[in-house]
Short mmCIF file of C-alpha atoms in Angstrom, two decimals:
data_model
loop_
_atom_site.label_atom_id
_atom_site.label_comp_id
_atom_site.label_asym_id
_atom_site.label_seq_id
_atom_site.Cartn_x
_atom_site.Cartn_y
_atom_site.Cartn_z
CA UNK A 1 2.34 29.94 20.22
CA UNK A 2 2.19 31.03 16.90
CA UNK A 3 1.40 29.33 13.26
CA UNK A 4 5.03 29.37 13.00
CA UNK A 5 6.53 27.55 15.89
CA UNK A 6 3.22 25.27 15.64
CA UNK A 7 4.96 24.25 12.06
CA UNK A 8 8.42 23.86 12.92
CA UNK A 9 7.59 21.61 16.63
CA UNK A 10 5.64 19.51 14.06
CA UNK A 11 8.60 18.93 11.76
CA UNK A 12 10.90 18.59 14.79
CA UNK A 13 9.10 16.10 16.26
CA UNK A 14 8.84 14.20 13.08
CA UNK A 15 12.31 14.08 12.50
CA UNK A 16 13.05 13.28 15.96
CA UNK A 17 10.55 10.13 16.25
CA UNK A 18 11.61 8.53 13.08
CA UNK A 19 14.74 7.23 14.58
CA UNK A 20 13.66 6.30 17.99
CA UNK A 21 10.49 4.97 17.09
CA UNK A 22 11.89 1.21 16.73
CA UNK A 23 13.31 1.84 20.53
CA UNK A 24 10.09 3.66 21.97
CA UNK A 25 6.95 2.84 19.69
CA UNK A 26 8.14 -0.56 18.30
CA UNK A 27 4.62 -1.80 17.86
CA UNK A 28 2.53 1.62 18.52
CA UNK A 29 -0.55 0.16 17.80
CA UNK A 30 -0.29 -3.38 19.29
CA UNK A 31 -0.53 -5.21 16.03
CA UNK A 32 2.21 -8.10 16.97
CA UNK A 33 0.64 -11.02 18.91
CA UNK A 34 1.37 -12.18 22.21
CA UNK A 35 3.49 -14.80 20.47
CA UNK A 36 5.95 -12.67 18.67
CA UNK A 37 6.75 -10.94 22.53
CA UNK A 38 7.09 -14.17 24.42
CA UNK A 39 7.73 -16.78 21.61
CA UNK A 40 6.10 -19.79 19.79
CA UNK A 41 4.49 -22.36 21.98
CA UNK A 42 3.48 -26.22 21.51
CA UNK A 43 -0.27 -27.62 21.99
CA UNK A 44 1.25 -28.17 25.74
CA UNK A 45 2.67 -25.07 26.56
CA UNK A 46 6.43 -26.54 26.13
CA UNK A 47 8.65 -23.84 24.58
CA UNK A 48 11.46 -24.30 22.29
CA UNK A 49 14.82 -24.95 23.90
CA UNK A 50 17.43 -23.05 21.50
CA UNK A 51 19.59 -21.49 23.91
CA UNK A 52 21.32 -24.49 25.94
CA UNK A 53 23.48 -27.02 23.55
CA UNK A 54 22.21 -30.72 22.83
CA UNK A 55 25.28 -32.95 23.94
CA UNK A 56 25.48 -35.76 21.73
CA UNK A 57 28.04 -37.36 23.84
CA UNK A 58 25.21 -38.72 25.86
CA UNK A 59 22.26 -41.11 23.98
CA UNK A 60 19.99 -38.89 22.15
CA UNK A 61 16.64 -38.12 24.25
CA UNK A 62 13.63 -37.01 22.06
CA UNK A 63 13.38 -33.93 23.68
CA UNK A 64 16.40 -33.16 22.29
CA UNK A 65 16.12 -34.20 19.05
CA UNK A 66 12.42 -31.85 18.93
CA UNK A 67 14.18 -28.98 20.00
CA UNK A 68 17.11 -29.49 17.78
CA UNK A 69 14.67 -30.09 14.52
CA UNK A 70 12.28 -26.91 15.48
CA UNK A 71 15.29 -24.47 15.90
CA UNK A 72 17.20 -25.81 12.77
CA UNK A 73 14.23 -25.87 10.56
CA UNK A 74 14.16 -23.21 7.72
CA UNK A 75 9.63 -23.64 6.71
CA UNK A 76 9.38 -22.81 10.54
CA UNK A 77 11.71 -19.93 10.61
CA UNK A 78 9.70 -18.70 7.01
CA UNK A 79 6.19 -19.19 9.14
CA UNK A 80 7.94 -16.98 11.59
CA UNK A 81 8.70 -14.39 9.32
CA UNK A 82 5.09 -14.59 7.93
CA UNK A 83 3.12 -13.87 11.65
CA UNK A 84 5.39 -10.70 11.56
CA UNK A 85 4.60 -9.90 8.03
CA UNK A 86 0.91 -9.90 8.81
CA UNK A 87 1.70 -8.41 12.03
CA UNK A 88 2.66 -5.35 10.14
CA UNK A 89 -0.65 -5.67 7.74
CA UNK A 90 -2.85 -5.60 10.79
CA UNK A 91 -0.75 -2.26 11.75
CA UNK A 92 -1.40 -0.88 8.81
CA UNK A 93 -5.09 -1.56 8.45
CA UNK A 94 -5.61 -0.06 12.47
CA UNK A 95 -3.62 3.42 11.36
CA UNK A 96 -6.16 3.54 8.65
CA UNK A 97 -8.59 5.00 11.49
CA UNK A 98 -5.65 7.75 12.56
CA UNK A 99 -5.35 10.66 10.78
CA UNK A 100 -2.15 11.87 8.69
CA UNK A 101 -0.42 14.36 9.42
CA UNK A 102 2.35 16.15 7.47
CA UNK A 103 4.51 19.22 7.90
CA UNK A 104 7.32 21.06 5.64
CA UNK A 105 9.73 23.91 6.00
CA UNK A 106 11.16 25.66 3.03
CA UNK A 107 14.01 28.17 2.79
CA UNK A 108 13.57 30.11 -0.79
CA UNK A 109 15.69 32.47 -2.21
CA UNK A 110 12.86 34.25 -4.72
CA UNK A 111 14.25 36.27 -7.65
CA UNK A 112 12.48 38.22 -9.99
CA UNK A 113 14.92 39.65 -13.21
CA UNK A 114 12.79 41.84 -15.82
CA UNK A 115 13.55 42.64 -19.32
CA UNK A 116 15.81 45.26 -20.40
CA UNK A 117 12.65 47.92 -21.88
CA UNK A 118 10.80 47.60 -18.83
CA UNK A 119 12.74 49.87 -16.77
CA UNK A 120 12.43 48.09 -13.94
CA UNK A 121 14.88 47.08 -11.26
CA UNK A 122 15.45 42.92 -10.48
CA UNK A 123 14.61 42.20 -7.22
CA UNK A 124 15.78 39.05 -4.78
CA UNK A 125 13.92 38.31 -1.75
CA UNK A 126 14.74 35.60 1.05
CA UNK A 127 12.64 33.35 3.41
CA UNK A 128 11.22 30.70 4.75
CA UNK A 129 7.92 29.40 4.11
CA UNK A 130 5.90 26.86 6.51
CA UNK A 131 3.00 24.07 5.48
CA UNK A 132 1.03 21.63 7.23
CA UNK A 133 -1.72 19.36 6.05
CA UNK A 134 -4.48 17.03 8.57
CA UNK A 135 -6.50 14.41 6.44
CA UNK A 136 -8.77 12.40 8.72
CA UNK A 137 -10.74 9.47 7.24
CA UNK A 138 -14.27 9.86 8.97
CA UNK A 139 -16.55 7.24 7.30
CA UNK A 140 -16.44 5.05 4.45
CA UNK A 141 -19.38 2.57 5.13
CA UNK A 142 -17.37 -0.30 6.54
CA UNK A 143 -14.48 -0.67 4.07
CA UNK A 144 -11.56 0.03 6.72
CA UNK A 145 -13.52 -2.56 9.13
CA UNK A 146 -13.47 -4.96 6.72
CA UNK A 147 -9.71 -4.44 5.67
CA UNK A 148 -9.30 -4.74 9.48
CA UNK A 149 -11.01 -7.83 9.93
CA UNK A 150 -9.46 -9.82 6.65
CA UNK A 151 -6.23 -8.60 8.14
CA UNK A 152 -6.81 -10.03 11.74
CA UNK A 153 -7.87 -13.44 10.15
CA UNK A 154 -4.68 -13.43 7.94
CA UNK A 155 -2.21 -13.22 10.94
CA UNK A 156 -4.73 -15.55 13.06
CA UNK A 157 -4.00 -18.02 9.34
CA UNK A 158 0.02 -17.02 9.73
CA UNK A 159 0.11 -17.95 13.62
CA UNK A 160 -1.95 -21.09 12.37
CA UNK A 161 0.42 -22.51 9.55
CA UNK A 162 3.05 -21.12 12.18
CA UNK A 163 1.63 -24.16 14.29
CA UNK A 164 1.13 -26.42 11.76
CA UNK A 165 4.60 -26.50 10.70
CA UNK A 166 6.05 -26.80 14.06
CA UNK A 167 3.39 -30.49 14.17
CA UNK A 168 4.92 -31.38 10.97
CA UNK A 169 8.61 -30.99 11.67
CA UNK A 170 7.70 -32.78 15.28
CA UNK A 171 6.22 -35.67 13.67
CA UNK A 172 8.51 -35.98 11.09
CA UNK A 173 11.93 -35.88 13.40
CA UNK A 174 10.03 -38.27 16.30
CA UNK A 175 9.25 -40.46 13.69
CA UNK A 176 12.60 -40.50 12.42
CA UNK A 177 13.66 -41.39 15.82
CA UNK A 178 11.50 -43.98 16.51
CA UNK A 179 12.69 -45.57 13.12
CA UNK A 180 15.95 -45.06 14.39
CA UNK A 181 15.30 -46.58 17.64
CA UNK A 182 13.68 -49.37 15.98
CA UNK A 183 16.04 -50.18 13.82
CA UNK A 184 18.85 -50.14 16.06
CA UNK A 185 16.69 -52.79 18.06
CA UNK A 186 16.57 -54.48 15.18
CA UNK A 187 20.38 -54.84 14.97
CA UNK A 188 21.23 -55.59 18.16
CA UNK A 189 18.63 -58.23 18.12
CA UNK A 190 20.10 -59.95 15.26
CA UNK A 191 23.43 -59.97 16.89
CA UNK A 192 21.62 -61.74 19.58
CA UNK A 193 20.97 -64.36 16.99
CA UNK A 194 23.95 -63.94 15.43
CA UNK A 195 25.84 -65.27 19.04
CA UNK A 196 23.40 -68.06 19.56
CA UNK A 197 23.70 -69.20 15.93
CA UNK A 198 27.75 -68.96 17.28
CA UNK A 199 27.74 -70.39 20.28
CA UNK A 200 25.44 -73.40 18.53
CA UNK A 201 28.07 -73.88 15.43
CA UNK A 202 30.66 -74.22 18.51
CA UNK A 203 28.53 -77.05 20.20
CA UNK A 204 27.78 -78.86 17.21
CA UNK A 205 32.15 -78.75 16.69
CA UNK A 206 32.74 -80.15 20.25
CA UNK A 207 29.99 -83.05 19.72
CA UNK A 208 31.61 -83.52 16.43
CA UNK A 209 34.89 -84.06 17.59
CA UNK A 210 33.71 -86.51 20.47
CA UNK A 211 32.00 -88.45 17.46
CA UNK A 212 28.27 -87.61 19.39
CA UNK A 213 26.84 -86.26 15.94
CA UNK A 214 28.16 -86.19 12.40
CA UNK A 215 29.71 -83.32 10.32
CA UNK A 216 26.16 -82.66 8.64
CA UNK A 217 25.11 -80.84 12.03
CA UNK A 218 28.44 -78.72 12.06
CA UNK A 219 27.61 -77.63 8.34
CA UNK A 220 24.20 -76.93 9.27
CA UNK A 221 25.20 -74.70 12.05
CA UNK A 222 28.04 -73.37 9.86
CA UNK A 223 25.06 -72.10 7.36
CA UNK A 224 22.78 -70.90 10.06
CA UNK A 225 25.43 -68.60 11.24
CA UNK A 226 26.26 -67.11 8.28
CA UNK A 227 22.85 -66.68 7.49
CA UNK A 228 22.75 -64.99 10.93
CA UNK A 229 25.42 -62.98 10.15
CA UNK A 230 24.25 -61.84 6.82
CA UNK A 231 20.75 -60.14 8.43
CA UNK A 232 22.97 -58.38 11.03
CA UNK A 233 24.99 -56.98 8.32
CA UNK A 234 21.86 -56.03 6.62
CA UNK A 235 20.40 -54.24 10.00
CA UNK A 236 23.46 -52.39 10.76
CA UNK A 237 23.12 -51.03 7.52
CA UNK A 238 19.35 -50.12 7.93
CA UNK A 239 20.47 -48.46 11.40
CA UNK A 240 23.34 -46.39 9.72
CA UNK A 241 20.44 -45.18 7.10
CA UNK A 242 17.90 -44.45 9.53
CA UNK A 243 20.79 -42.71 11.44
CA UNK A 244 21.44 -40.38 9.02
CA UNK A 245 17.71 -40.03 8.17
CA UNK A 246 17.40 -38.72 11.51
CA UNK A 247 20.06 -36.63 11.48
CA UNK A 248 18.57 -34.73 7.94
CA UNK A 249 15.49 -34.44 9.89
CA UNK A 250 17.14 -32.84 12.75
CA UNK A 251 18.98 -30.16 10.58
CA UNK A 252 22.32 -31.24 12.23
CA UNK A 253 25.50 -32.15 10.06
CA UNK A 254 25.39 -35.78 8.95
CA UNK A 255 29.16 -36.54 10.34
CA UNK A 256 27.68 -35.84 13.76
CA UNK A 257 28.08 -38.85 15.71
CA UNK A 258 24.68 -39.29 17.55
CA UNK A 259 23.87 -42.29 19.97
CA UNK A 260 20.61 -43.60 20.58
CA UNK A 261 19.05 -45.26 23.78
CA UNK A 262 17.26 -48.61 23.89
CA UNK A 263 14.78 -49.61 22.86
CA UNK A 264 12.07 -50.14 25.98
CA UNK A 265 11.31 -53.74 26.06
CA UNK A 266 8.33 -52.85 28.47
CA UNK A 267 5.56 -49.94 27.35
CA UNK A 268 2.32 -49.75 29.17
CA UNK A 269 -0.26 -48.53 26.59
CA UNK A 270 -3.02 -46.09 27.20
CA UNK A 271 -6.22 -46.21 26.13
CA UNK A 272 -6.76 -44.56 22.53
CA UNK A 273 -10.91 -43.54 23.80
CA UNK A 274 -13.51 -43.20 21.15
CA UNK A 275 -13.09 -41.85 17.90
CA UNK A 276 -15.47 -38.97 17.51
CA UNK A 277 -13.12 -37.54 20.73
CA UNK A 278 -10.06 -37.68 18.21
CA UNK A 279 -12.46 -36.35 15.46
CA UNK A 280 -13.95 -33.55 17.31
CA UNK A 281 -10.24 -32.46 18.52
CA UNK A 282 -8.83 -32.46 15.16
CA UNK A 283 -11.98 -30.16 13.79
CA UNK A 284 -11.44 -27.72 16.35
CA UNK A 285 -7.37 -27.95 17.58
CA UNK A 286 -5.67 -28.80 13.98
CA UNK A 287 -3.59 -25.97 13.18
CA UNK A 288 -4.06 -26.52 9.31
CA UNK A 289 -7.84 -26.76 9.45
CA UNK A 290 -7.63 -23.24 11.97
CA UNK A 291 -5.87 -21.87 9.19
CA UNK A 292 -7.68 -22.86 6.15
CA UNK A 293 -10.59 -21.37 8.58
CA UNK A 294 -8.78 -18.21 8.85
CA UNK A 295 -8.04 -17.68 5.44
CA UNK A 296 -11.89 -18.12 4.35
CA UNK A 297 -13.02 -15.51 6.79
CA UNK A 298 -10.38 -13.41 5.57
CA UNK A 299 -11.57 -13.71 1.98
CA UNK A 300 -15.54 -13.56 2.93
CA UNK A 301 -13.91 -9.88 4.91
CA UNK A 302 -12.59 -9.13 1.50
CA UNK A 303 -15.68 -9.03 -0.14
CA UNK A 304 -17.18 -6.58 1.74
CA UNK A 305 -13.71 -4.48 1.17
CA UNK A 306 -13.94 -4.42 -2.34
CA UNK A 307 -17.71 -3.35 -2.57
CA UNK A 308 -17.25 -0.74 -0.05
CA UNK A 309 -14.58 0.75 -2.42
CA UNK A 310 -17.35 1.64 -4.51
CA UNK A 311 -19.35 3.77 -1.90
CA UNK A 312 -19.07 7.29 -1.01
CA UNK A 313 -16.42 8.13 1.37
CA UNK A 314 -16.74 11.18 4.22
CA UNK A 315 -12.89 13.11 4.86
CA UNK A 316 -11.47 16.05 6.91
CA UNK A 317 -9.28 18.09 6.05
CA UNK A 318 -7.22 21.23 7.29
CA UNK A 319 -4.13 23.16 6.04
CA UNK A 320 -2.28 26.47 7.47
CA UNK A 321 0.34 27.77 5.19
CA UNK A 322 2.66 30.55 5.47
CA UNK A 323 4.60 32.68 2.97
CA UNK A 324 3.00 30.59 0.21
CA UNK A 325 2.31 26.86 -0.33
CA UNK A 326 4.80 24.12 -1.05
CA UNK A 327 6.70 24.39 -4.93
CA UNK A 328 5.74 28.09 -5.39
CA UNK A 329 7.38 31.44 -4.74
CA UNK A 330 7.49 33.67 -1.76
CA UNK A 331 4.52 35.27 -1.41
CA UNK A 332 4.89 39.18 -1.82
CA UNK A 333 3.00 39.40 1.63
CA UNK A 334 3.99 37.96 5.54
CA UNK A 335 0.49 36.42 5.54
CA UNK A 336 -1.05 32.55 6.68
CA UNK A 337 -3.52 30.51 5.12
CA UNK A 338 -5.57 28.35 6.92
CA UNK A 339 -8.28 26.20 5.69
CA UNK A 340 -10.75 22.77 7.22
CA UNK A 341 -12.99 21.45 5.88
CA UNK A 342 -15.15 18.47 4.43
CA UNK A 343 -15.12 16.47 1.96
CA UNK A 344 -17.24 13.79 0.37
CA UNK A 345 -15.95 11.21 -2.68
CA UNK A 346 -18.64 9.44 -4.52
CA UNK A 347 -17.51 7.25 -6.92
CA UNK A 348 -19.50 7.37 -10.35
CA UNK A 349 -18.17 5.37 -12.87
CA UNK A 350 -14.99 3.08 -12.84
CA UNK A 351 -15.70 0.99 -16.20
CA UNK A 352 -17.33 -1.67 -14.57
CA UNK A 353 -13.63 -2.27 -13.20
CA UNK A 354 -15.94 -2.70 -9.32
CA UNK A 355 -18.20 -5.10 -10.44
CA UNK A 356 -15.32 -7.57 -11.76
CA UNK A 357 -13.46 -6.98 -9.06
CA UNK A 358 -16.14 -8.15 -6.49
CA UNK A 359 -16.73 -11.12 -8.73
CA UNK A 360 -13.00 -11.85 -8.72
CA UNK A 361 -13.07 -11.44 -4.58
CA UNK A 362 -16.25 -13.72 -4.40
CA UNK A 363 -14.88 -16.39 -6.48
CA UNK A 364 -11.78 -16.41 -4.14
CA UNK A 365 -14.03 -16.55 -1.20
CA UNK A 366 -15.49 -19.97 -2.94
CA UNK A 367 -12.26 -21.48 -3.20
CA UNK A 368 -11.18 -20.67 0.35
CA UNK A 369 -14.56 -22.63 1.41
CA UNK A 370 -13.73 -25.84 -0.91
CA UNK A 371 -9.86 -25.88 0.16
CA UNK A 372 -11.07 -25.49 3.96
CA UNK A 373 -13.57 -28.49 3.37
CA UNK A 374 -10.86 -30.59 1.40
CA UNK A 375 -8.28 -29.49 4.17
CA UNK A 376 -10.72 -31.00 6.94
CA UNK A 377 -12.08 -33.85 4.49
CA UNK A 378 -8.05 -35.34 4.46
CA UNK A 379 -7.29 -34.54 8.04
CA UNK A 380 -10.39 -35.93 8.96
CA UNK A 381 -9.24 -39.28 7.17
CA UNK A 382 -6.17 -39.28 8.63
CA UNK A 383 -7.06 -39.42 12.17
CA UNK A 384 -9.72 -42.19 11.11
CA UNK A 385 -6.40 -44.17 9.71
CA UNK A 386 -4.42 -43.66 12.85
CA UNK A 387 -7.07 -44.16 14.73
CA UNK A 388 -7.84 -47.89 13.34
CA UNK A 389 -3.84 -48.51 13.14
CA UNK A 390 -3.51 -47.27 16.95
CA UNK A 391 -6.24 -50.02 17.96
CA UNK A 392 -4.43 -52.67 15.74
CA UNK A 393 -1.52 -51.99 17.55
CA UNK A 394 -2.43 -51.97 20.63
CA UNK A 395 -3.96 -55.86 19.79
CA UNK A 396 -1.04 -56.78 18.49
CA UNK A 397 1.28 -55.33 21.08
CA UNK A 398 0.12 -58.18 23.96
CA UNK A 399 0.00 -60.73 21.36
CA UNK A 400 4.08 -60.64 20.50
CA UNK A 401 4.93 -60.41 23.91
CA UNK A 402 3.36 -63.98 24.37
CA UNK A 403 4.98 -64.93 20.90
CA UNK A 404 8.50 -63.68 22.40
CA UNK A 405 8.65 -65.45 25.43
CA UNK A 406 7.04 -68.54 24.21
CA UNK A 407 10.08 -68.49 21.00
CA UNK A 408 12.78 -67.63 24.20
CA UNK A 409 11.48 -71.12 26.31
CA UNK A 410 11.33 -72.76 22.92
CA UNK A 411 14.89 -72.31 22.00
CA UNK A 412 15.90 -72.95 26.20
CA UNK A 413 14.39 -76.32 25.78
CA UNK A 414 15.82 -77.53 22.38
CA UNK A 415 19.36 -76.21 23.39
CA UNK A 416 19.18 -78.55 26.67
CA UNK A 417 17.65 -81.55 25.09
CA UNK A 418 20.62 -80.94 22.45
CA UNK A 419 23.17 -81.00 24.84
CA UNK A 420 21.89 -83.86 26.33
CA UNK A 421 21.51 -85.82 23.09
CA UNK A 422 17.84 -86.27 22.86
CA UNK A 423 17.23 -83.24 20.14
CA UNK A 424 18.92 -83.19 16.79
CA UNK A 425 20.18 -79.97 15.03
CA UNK A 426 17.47 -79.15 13.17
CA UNK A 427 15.52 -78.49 16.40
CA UNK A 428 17.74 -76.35 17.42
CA UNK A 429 17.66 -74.24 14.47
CA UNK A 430 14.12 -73.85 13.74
CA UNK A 431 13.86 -72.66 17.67
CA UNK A 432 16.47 -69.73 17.17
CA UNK A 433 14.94 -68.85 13.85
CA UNK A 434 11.80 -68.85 15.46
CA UNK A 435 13.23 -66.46 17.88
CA UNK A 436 14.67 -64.40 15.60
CA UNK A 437 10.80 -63.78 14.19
CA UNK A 438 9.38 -63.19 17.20
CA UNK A 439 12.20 -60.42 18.56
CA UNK A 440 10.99 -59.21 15.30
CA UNK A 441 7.54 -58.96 15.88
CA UNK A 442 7.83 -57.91 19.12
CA UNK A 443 10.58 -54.56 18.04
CA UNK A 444 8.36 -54.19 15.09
CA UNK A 445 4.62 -54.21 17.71
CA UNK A 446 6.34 -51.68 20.05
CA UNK A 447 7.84 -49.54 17.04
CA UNK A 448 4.38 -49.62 15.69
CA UNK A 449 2.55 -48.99 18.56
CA UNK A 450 4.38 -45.60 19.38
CA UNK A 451 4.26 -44.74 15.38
CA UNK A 452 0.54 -44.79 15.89
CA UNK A 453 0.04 -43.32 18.94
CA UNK A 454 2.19 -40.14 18.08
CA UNK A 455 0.63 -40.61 14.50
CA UNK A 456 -3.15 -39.81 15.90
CA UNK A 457 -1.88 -37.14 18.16
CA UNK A 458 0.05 -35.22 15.34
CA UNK A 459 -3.11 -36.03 12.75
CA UNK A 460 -5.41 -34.71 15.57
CA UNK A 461 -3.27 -31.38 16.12
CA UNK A 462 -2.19 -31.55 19.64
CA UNK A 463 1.20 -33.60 19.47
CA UNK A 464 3.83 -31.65 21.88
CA UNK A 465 7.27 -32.67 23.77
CA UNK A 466 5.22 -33.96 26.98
CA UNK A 467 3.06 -36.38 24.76
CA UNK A 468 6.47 -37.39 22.66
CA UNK A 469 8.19 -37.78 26.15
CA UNK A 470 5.03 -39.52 27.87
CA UNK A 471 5.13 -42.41 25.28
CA UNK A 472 8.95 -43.10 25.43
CA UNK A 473 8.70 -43.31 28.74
CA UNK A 474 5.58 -45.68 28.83
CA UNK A 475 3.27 -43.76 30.40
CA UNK A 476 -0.57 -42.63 29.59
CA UNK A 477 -1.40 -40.04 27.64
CA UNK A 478 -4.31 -38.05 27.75
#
């Protein structure tokens, strides 16, 4: 085959490979992680649901409400976009090793017009000229590694803060739910009190009107109610807020009407273990702390890319021409060039632009190193927090239980001694309000108890549906 067929297959196949090479060679030189071909995973393998529809004709389950948030959720969609960015950086710095090629075909019409006293004819000749160029990178003491490296750490930062804003919209929309939960427990408990403080008014009426108590009692009861009736007011409206709360959270339209299911009056809690456990997970599983990590080894890598810049560099290169070169005439002769060779760049003087430039790169380096020990310094502190609020919890979790049923045999007895005329009114309503406090405590233990259990496991990193799931449904978590 000769120089020019060699030429025009080259061009050929150029032109034909641009336009199927997002069909055939999508990723060429498997830059994109394993992530971007089988998608985004939590700390326990559960995958994002956002194919089937949530029904919200049915009470809202918290798997549900995750997948709902992490689908809707724009800063996790922009993460997404980010791995893929650096995806293509990573590309870019692995065809650094990989020659270039480049090839060009030229149809001239060459005319050459003389003046009038020179007695000679114009002439016009026609043809095609051919070019191709080979430049081949073969050393440049460690620069391209280094680009290569800082590159690989950046997308390993990406996937990272990828991760870490999947944990934050999680906690954020199980919180929200939780609230929710809560304070719809809340409300239906003070409708509970709200019917007691009723059914009590109507006893005090009927003794009343048999002349077994005077109209003090009635009024009392009268004021109890409304008092009753005020706080359920006032929880209704804290559910419709934490309602809508949830829904913002969730990324769902606010008229969406949304039911919740009950709050469990049961939970078993699991043991929280020691704290250097939590400690040493967050260090080494925390997605923000993996990618302030990332993004200091990428900046150390930098370093080493900017000084390198300064070094000789070692190239090949090779030509063949034909008819002429590129943005000249036809040559007067049906000849080819060809030329290869070496060549070596040393850099000798750039203004001292290098040597600011590798400060500048150093400097950055630094504050990568301070942000990652401030980034691990807070998240550090906030699994310390949890930690101590999980344990208080967890005390006071047993404690209200006791409280509750204690306050439920309290108000029993007064409400039978009343009815049998050996308890006055008063009794009666210091036992329901009494109640009321502990159904209280005992909503507020339980909220607080799954707050700061799903609090330590986001804080530590490793918060995913099954965990979520695990402590609705009152089981241990490991």
């Amino acid at each position: 085959m000769n120089a020019n067929k060699v030429l025009i297959a080259l061009c050929l196949l150029g032109s034909w490979m641009e336009p199927a090479a997002s069909d055939m060679l999508d990723d060429p030189l498997l830059a994109q992680p394993v992530q971007l071909q089988e998608g985004a995973t939590l700390p326990d393998s559960s995958r994002i649901d956002c194919a089937s529809a949530v029904d919200f004709s049915h009470p809202l389950a918290l798997t549900d409400a995750v997948d709902t948030a992490l689908c809707n959720n724009p800063q996790i969609r922009a993460t997404w976009a980010e791995i893929k960015m650096q995806s293509g950086v990573v590309g870019e710095a692995r065809a650094a090793y990989l020659p270039t090629i480049n090839g060009s075909v030229s149809r001239l019409k060459d005319t050459t017009t003389y003046s009038s006293g020179a007695r000679q004819p114009s002439s016009t000749s026609i043809g095609n000229q051919y070019y191709g160029s080979l430049n081949w990178r073969l050393f440049d003491f460690g620069g391209r590694s280094a680009n290569r490296e800082a590159a690989n750490e950046m997308l390993l930062a990406a996937l990272a803060g990828h991760d870490a804003a999947l944990q934050k919209t999680m906690a954020s929309v199980i919180q929200s739910w939780f609230e929710a939960m809560t304070s719809q427990a809340v409300m239906d408990a003070r409708q509970h009190i709200a019917q007691l403080a009723m059914q009590t008014l109507s006893v005090a009426q009927r003794r009343e009107t048999k002349g077994a108590t005077t109209q003090d009692d009635t009024l009392q009861a009268a004021t109890a109610l409304a008092k009753a009736q005020l706080n359920a007011i006032h929880a209704r409206g804290d559910y419709q807020k934490n309602l809508a709360l949830l829904k913002q959270a969730m990324g769902i339209d606010l008229t969406t009407d949304i039911h919740l299911p009950a709050q469990p009056e049961q939970v078993n809690p699991s043991d929280i273990h020691d704290l250097n456990q939590w400690l040493k997970q967050a260090e080494s599983r925390h997605p923000a702390i993996a990618q302030a990590r990332a993004k200091w080894q990428a900046d150390k890598d930098k370093i080493i890319q900017v000084r390198s810049d300064g070094l000789p560099t070692l190239d090949m290169t090779a030509h063949i021409s034909r008819n002429g070169f590129p943005n000249q005439g036809l040559s007067s002769l049906n000849q080819t060039d060809k030329d290869i060779g070496l060549t070596v760049s040393v850099p000798l003087f750039d203004g001292f632009s290098r040597h600011y430039k590798i400060q500048e790169a150093q400097a950055q380096a630094e504050q990568s190193e301070a942000q990652l020990e401030d980034t691990t310094a807070h998240i550090l502190t906030d699994v310390v927090k949890a930690w101590a609020d999980a344990k208080t919890a967890l005390s006071v979790l047993s404690v209200s239980q006791q409280l509750l049923d204690a306050a439920q045999a309290s108000v029993n007895s007064s409400r039978r001694r009343y009815d049998k005329n050996v308890a006055d009114i008063l009794e009666v309503l210091n036992a329901q309000s009494a109640l009321a406090d502990a159904q209280q405590q005992r909503i507020q233990a339980i909220a607080e108890w799954q707050s700061a259990r799903l609090s330590l496991l986001a804080n530590t990193g490793i918060l995913g549906q099954l965990s979520a799931t695990a402590q609705t449904r009152s089981q241990d978590i490991p």
